[in-house]
Amino acid sequence: MIYKVALAFIGTILVVAWTYKSVDKITDKSVIEVLEELGVDYSAKRPNMSISGVSAEAGRSIVENGFAPKPGGGNTGQQSKHFVCTSCHNTQREDPDLTVSDPEARLSYVSDRDMPFLQATTLYGAVNRDTYYNGDYYKKYGDLVDAARNDLRGAIQLCAVECAQGRSLDDWELESILAYMWTKELQMKDLDLAATEKAIIEDVLSGNGEKQVAQLIINQKYLRGSPATFVPPPADRKAGTMHEGDSKMGMLVYRNSCLHCHEKGKYSFFQMDDHAITHRYLNRKADGYSRKSIYQVIRWGVPSKSGKRSYMPQYTSEKMSDQQLADLRAYISDRAE
């Protein structure tokens, strides 16, 4: 009797150990790697590495610097005279919860990691998304969105020409950027999976259960596209957003967002710093109805001027909340004193 109980106990331990080992195998894989094992086809989204010059390193250089070594020697010309991809996009994870687009949670997350707080969605996980230029971006780009909404290559080209105000990418440049993005795909460890959910996925991968069930579990753990809602600035600029501002949070907005582009004119003709004289100017102009008001430029952006194609893209409500706009005004007001 004791012998049988001991065998049963050892068997239970082995089952638990096997299950734990299997879960660890899932955790070490990318999301797409697991989804492909579950029957999802990502071949159309993979880069064409047979084109001369294509490499993830060349893609990284274009994303960060705006140029890359040419296949025949030398460097390409600058893709844009005004921006690089990282002007508006992070390349690392920027959201603590991948299932929602929460600008206030994002601000705390990126600030803790010394990352900027930007208008566009991070390139991390871009290959995992199904749609691009979602929501109100159709109002801005019209029919140009049609070629980009469901095609990552189309989205990259639209961003290069319209958002960056630059030239079209050559095929090898486009495929290189795509190759670089594949180095930034979501990992299974990024997902907030319960132990039971991991066990179900592992069981399906072992040949038991429905693949669609495992796919559904994974797909519910991250956004398949970034929502975008354009909102107007406050109708009454003196009243502002009607939220009580938190100056400490406003400091994070100012330093991680405004100064990212405007400090020393990095990506802007309008230079800003954190000195009181700058804040006095911003505070004085905030109540107005011109492009000098923080309310107007954040919600409507700043269009390009004749002879200057550089512009400021607006913040959607998913990228900066009205509360954060009030926080920013509070910080500017405090620093202006």
Coordinates of C-alpha atoms in Angstrom, one line a residue:
M1 CA 0.0 0.0 0.0
I2 CA 2.8 2.4 1.0
Y3 CA 4.6 1.5 -2.2
K4 CA 1.6 2.3 -4.4
V5 CA 1.1 5.7 -2.6
A6 CA 4.8 6.6 -3.1
L7 CA 4.5 5.7 -6.8
A8 CA 1.4 7.9 -7.2
F9 CA 3.1 10.8 -5.4
I10 CA 6.2 10.5 -7.6
G11 CA 4.0 10.4 -10.7
T12 CA 2.2 13.6 -9.6
I13 CA 5.5 15.4 -9.1
L14 CA 6.7 14.3 -12.6
V15 CA 3.5 15.6 -14.2
V16 CA 3.8 19.0 -12.4
A17 CA 7.5 19.2 -13.3
W18 CA 6.7 18.4 -17.0
T19 CA 3.9 21.0 -17.1
Y20 CA 6.2 23.6 -15.5
K21 CA 9.0 22.9 -18.0
S22 CA 6.5 23.2 -20.9
V23 CA 5.3 26.6 -19.6
D24 CA 8.9 27.8 -19.5
K25 CA 9.3 26.7 -23.2
I26 CA 6.4 29.0 -24.1
T27 CA 7.7 31.9 -22.2
D28 CA 11.0 31.9 -24.0
K29 CA 9.3 32.1 -27.4
S30 CA 8.1 35.1 -29.4
V31 CA 4.3 35.6 -29.8
I32 CA 4.5 35.1 -33.5
E33 CA 6.6 31.9 -33.1
V34 CA 3.8 30.4 -31.0
L35 CA 1.0 31.7 -33.3
E36 CA 2.8 30.2 -36.3
E37 CA 2.9 26.9 -34.5
L38 CA -0.9 27.3 -34.0
G39 CA -1.4 27.7 -37.7
V40 CA -1.3 31.5 -38.3
D41 CA 0.6 32.5 -41.5
Y42 CA 2.9 35.5 -41.2
S43 CA 4.9 34.8 -44.3
A44 CA 3.5 37.9 -46.2
K45 CA 4.7 40.2 -43.5
R46 CA 8.3 38.8 -43.3
P47 CA 11.0 40.9 -45.0
N48 CA 12.4 39.8 -48.4
M49 CA 16.0 39.1 -47.4
S50 CA 17.0 38.1 -51.0
I51 CA 17.1 41.8 -52.1
S52 CA 20.6 43.1 -52.1
G53 CA 21.4 45.3 -49.2
V54 CA 18.6 44.2 -46.9
S55 CA 19.5 43.8 -43.3
A56 CA 18.0 44.5 -39.9
E57 CA 21.1 46.6 -39.1
A58 CA 20.5 48.8 -42.1
G59 CA 16.9 49.1 -41.0
R60 CA 18.0 50.2 -37.5
S61 CA 20.3 52.8 -39.0
I62 CA 17.4 54.3 -41.1
V63 CA 15.1 54.3 -38.1
E64 CA 17.5 56.0 -35.8
N65 CA 19.7 58.1 -38.2
G66 CA 17.7 58.5 -41.3
F67 CA 20.3 56.9 -43.6
A68 CA 22.2 53.6 -44.0
P69 CA 25.1 52.1 -45.9
K70 CA 24.2 51.5 -49.6
P71 CA 24.7 48.0 -51.0
G72 CA 27.2 49.3 -53.5
G73 CA 29.2 51.4 -51.0
G74 CA 28.8 54.8 -49.4
N75 CA 25.7 56.0 -47.6
T76 CA 22.2 56.7 -48.7
G77 CA 21.0 60.3 -48.7
Q78 CA 19.0 61.4 -45.7
Q79 CA 15.5 59.9 -46.0
S80 CA 14.0 63.1 -44.5
K81 CA 15.5 66.5 -43.9
H82 CA 13.2 67.0 -41.0
F83 CA 12.6 63.9 -39.0
V84 CA 13.8 60.4 -38.3
C85 CA 11.5 57.5 -37.1
T86 CA 12.5 58.0 -33.5
S87 CA 11.3 61.6 -33.6
C88 CA 7.8 60.3 -33.0
H89 CA 8.3 56.6 -32.3
N90 CA 9.9 54.7 -29.4
T91 CA 11.5 51.4 -30.3
Q92 CA 11.0 49.7 -26.9
R93 CA 7.9 48.7 -25.1
E94 CA 6.0 51.8 -23.7
D95 CA 2.8 50.5 -22.2
P96 CA 2.6 48.5 -18.9
D97 CA -0.7 46.9 -20.0
L98 CA -0.6 45.9 -23.7
T99 CA -4.4 45.5 -23.9
V100 CA -5.2 49.2 -23.5
S101 CA -4.0 52.5 -24.7
D102 CA -3.7 54.5 -21.5
P103 CA -1.6 57.7 -21.8
E104 CA -1.3 58.3 -18.1
A105 CA 0.0 54.8 -17.4
R106 CA 2.3 55.2 -20.4
L107 CA 3.8 58.5 -19.2
S108 CA 4.7 56.9 -15.8
Y109 CA 6.1 53.8 -17.6
V110 CA 8.3 55.7 -20.0
S111 CA 9.5 58.3 -17.5
D112 CA 10.7 55.5 -15.2
R113 CA 12.7 54.2 -18.1
D114 CA 14.1 57.5 -19.4
M115 CA 12.1 57.2 -22.6
P116 CA 10.2 60.0 -24.4
F117 CA 6.4 60.4 -24.4
L118 CA 5.5 60.6 -28.0
Q119 CA 2.7 61.2 -30.5
A120 CA 3.1 57.9 -32.4
T121 CA 2.9 54.3 -31.3
T122 CA 6.1 52.4 -30.4
L123 CA 7.7 50.3 -33.1
Y124 CA 8.0 47.5 -30.5
G125 CA 5.3 45.0 -31.5
A126 CA 4.5 46.7 -34.8
V127 CA 4.8 43.4 -36.7
N128 CA 2.3 41.9 -34.3
R129 CA -0.4 44.4 -35.2
D130 CA -3.0 43.9 -37.9
T131 CA -4.0 47.5 -38.6
Y132 CA -2.2 50.8 -38.8
Y133 CA -3.3 54.5 -39.2
N134 CA -6.5 53.6 -37.4
G135 CA -9.5 55.8 -36.3
D136 CA -9.3 59.4 -37.1
Y137 CA -6.1 59.3 -39.2
Y138 CA -8.4 58.8 -42.2
K139 CA -9.5 62.4 -41.5
K140 CA -5.9 63.6 -41.9
Y141 CA -4.6 61.4 -44.7
G142 CA -7.8 60.5 -46.6
D143 CA -7.4 57.8 -49.2
L144 CA -3.7 57.5 -48.5
V145 CA -4.7 55.4 -45.5
D146 CA -6.2 52.7 -47.8
A147 CA -2.8 51.3 -48.8
A148 CA -1.6 51.4 -45.2
R149 CA -4.5 50.4 -43.0
N150 CA -3.9 46.6 -43.4
D151 CA -0.4 46.5 -44.8
L152 CA 2.7 47.2 -42.7
R153 CA 4.8 48.0 -45.8
G154 CA 2.2 50.5 -46.9
A155 CA 2.2 52.0 -43.4
I156 CA 6.0 52.4 -43.4
Q157 CA 5.9 54.2 -46.8
L158 CA 3.1 56.5 -45.7
C159 CA 5.0 57.4 -42.6
A160 CA 8.2 58.0 -44.6
V161 CA 6.6 60.3 -47.2
E162 CA 3.7 62.0 -45.3
C163 CA 4.6 61.9 -41.6
A164 CA 8.4 62.4 -42.0
Q165 CA 7.9 64.6 -45.1
G166 CA 10.7 62.7 -46.8
R167 CA 11.3 60.7 -49.9
S168 CA 9.9 57.3 -50.8
L169 CA 11.9 54.3 -49.5
D170 CA 13.7 52.1 -52.0
D171 CA 12.7 48.4 -51.9
W172 CA 15.9 47.4 -50.0
E173 CA 15.4 50.2 -47.5
L174 CA 11.8 49.3 -46.9
E175 CA 12.6 45.6 -46.4
S176 CA 15.5 46.5 -44.1
I177 CA 13.2 48.6 -41.9
L178 CA 10.8 45.6 -41.8
A179 CA 13.6 43.3 -40.9
Y180 CA 14.5 45.6 -38.0
M181 CA 10.9 45.7 -36.8
W182 CA 11.0 41.9 -36.7
T183 CA 13.7 42.2 -34.0
K184 CA 11.2 44.2 -32.0
E185 CA 8.3 41.6 -32.0
L186 CA 6.3 40.9 -28.9
Q187 CA 7.6 38.1 -26.7
M188 CA 5.4 35.6 -24.8
K189 CA 6.9 36.9 -21.6
D190 CA 5.4 40.3 -22.5
L191 CA 1.9 39.0 -22.2
D192 CA -0.1 38.9 -19.0
L193 CA -0.9 35.2 -19.1
A194 CA -2.3 33.3 -16.2
A195 CA -0.9 29.9 -15.4
T196 CA -4.0 28.2 -16.6
E197 CA -3.9 30.1 -19.9
K198 CA -0.2 29.1 -20.4
A199 CA -1.2 25.5 -19.6
I200 CA -4.0 25.6 -22.2
I201 CA -1.7 27.0 -24.9
E202 CA 1.0 24.4 -24.1
D203 CA -1.6 21.6 -24.2
V204 CA -2.8 22.7 -27.6
L205 CA 0.8 22.8 -28.9
S206 CA 1.1 19.3 -27.7
G207 CA -1.8 18.2 -29.9
N208 CA -4.6 18.4 -27.5
G209 CA -7.5 21.0 -27.9
E210 CA -8.5 23.5 -30.4
K211 CA -5.9 25.8 -32.0
Q212 CA -8.4 28.6 -32.3
V213 CA -8.8 28.6 -28.5
A214 CA -5.1 29.1 -27.9
Q215 CA -5.0 31.8 -30.6
L216 CA -7.9 33.7 -29.0
I217 CA -6.1 33.6 -25.6
I218 CA -3.0 35.1 -27.1
N219 CA -4.7 37.7 -29.3
Q220 CA -6.7 39.0 -26.3
K221 CA -3.4 39.9 -24.5
Y222 CA -2.4 42.9 -26.7
L223 CA -3.9 45.5 -29.0
R224 CA -4.1 44.5 -32.6
G225 CA -4.0 48.1 -33.6
S226 CA -3.5 51.5 -32.0
P227 CA -6.7 53.6 -31.6
A228 CA -6.6 57.2 -32.7
T229 CA -9.1 59.9 -31.7
F230 CA -8.6 63.5 -32.6
V231 CA -10.0 65.9 -30.1
P232 CA -10.2 69.7 -30.3
P233 CA -8.5 72.1 -27.9
P234 CA -10.6 73.7 -25.2
A235 CA -13.2 76.1 -26.6
D236 CA -12.4 78.5 -23.7
R237 CA -8.6 78.6 -23.5
K238 CA -8.6 80.5 -20.2
A239 CA -10.8 77.8 -18.6
G240 CA -8.6 75.1 -20.1
T241 CA -9.6 71.4 -20.0
M242 CA -11.6 71.9 -16.8
H243 CA -9.3 69.4 -15.0
E244 CA -7.2 70.3 -12.0
G245 CA -3.6 70.1 -13.1
D246 CA -0.9 68.3 -11.3
S247 CA 2.4 70.2 -11.7
K248 CA 4.6 67.2 -10.9
M249 CA 3.0 65.1 -13.7
G250 CA 3.1 68.1 -16.0
M251 CA 6.8 68.3 -15.5
L252 CA 7.1 64.7 -16.9
V253 CA 5.0 65.7 -19.9
Y254 CA 7.1 68.8 -20.5
R255 CA 10.5 67.0 -20.1
N256 CA 9.6 63.7 -21.8
S257 CA 7.5 65.2 -24.6
C258 CA 8.0 68.9 -25.4
L259 CA 11.7 68.9 -24.9
H260 CA 12.2 65.7 -26.9
C261 CA 11.6 67.8 -30.0
H262 CA 12.1 71.4 -29.0
E263 CA 15.2 71.4 -26.8
K264 CA 18.0 73.0 -28.8
G265 CA 15.7 72.8 -31.9
K266 CA 16.3 69.1 -32.2
Y267 CA 13.3 68.5 -34.5
S268 CA 11.7 71.9 -34.5
F269 CA 12.4 75.5 -35.5
F270 CA 10.9 76.7 -32.2
Q271 CA 13.4 76.1 -29.5
M272 CA 12.4 75.5 -25.9
D273 CA 14.2 74.9 -22.6
D274 CA 13.2 74.6 -18.9
H275 CA 14.1 78.1 -17.9
A276 CA 11.5 80.4 -16.3
I277 CA 11.6 82.9 -19.3
T278 CA 10.5 80.1 -21.6
H279 CA 7.6 79.2 -19.3
R280 CA 6.5 82.8 -19.0
Y281 CA 6.2 83.0 -22.8
L282 CA 4.3 79.7 -23.0
N283 CA 2.0 80.6 -20.1
R284 CA 1.3 84.0 -21.6
K285 CA 0.4 82.5 -25.0
A286 CA -1.6 79.5 -23.7
D287 CA -4.9 81.4 -23.4
G288 CA -4.8 82.6 -27.0
Y289 CA -6.2 81.0 -30.2
S290 CA -3.0 80.9 -32.3
R291 CA -0.3 78.3 -33.0
K292 CA 1.5 79.8 -30.1
S293 CA -1.0 78.2 -27.6
I294 CA 0.0 74.9 -26.1
Y295 CA -3.7 73.8 -26.3
Q296 CA -3.9 74.5 -30.0
V297 CA -0.6 73.0 -31.1
I298 CA -1.0 69.8 -29.0
R299 CA -4.6 69.1 -30.2
W300 CA -4.3 70.4 -33.8
G301 CA -0.6 70.3 -34.4
V302 CA 1.2 72.9 -36.5
P303 CA 1.0 72.6 -40.3
S304 CA 4.0 73.1 -42.5
K305 CA 4.7 76.6 -43.8
S306 CA 5.6 77.6 -47.3
G307 CA 9.3 76.7 -47.8
K308 CA 9.4 74.7 -44.6
R309 CA 7.9 71.2 -44.8
S310 CA 8.6 70.5 -41.1
Y311 CA 5.5 70.5 -39.0
M312 CA 4.3 69.3 -35.6
P313 CA 1.9 66.3 -35.4
Q314 CA -0.9 66.5 -33.0
Y315 CA -1.5 64.3 -29.9
T316 CA -4.6 62.1 -30.1
S317 CA -6.5 61.6 -26.9
E318 CA -4.9 58.2 -26.6
K319 CA -1.4 59.8 -26.7
M320 CA -2.2 62.7 -24.3
S321 CA -5.3 63.0 -22.2
D322 CA -7.0 66.2 -21.2
Q323 CA -5.8 65.6 -17.7
Q324 CA -2.2 65.5 -18.9
L325 CA -2.8 68.7 -20.9
A326 CA -4.0 70.3 -17.6
D327 CA -1.0 68.9 -15.8
L328 CA 1.3 70.5 -18.5
R329 CA -0.4 73.9 -18.1
A330 CA 0.0 73.7 -14.3
Y331 CA 3.7 73.0 -14.6
I332 CA 4.2 75.8 -17.1
S333 CA 2.3 78.2 -14.8
D334 CA 4.3 77.2 -11.7
R335 CA 7.6 77.6 -13.6
A336 CA 6.6 80.9 -15.0
E337 CA 6.4 82.5 -11.5

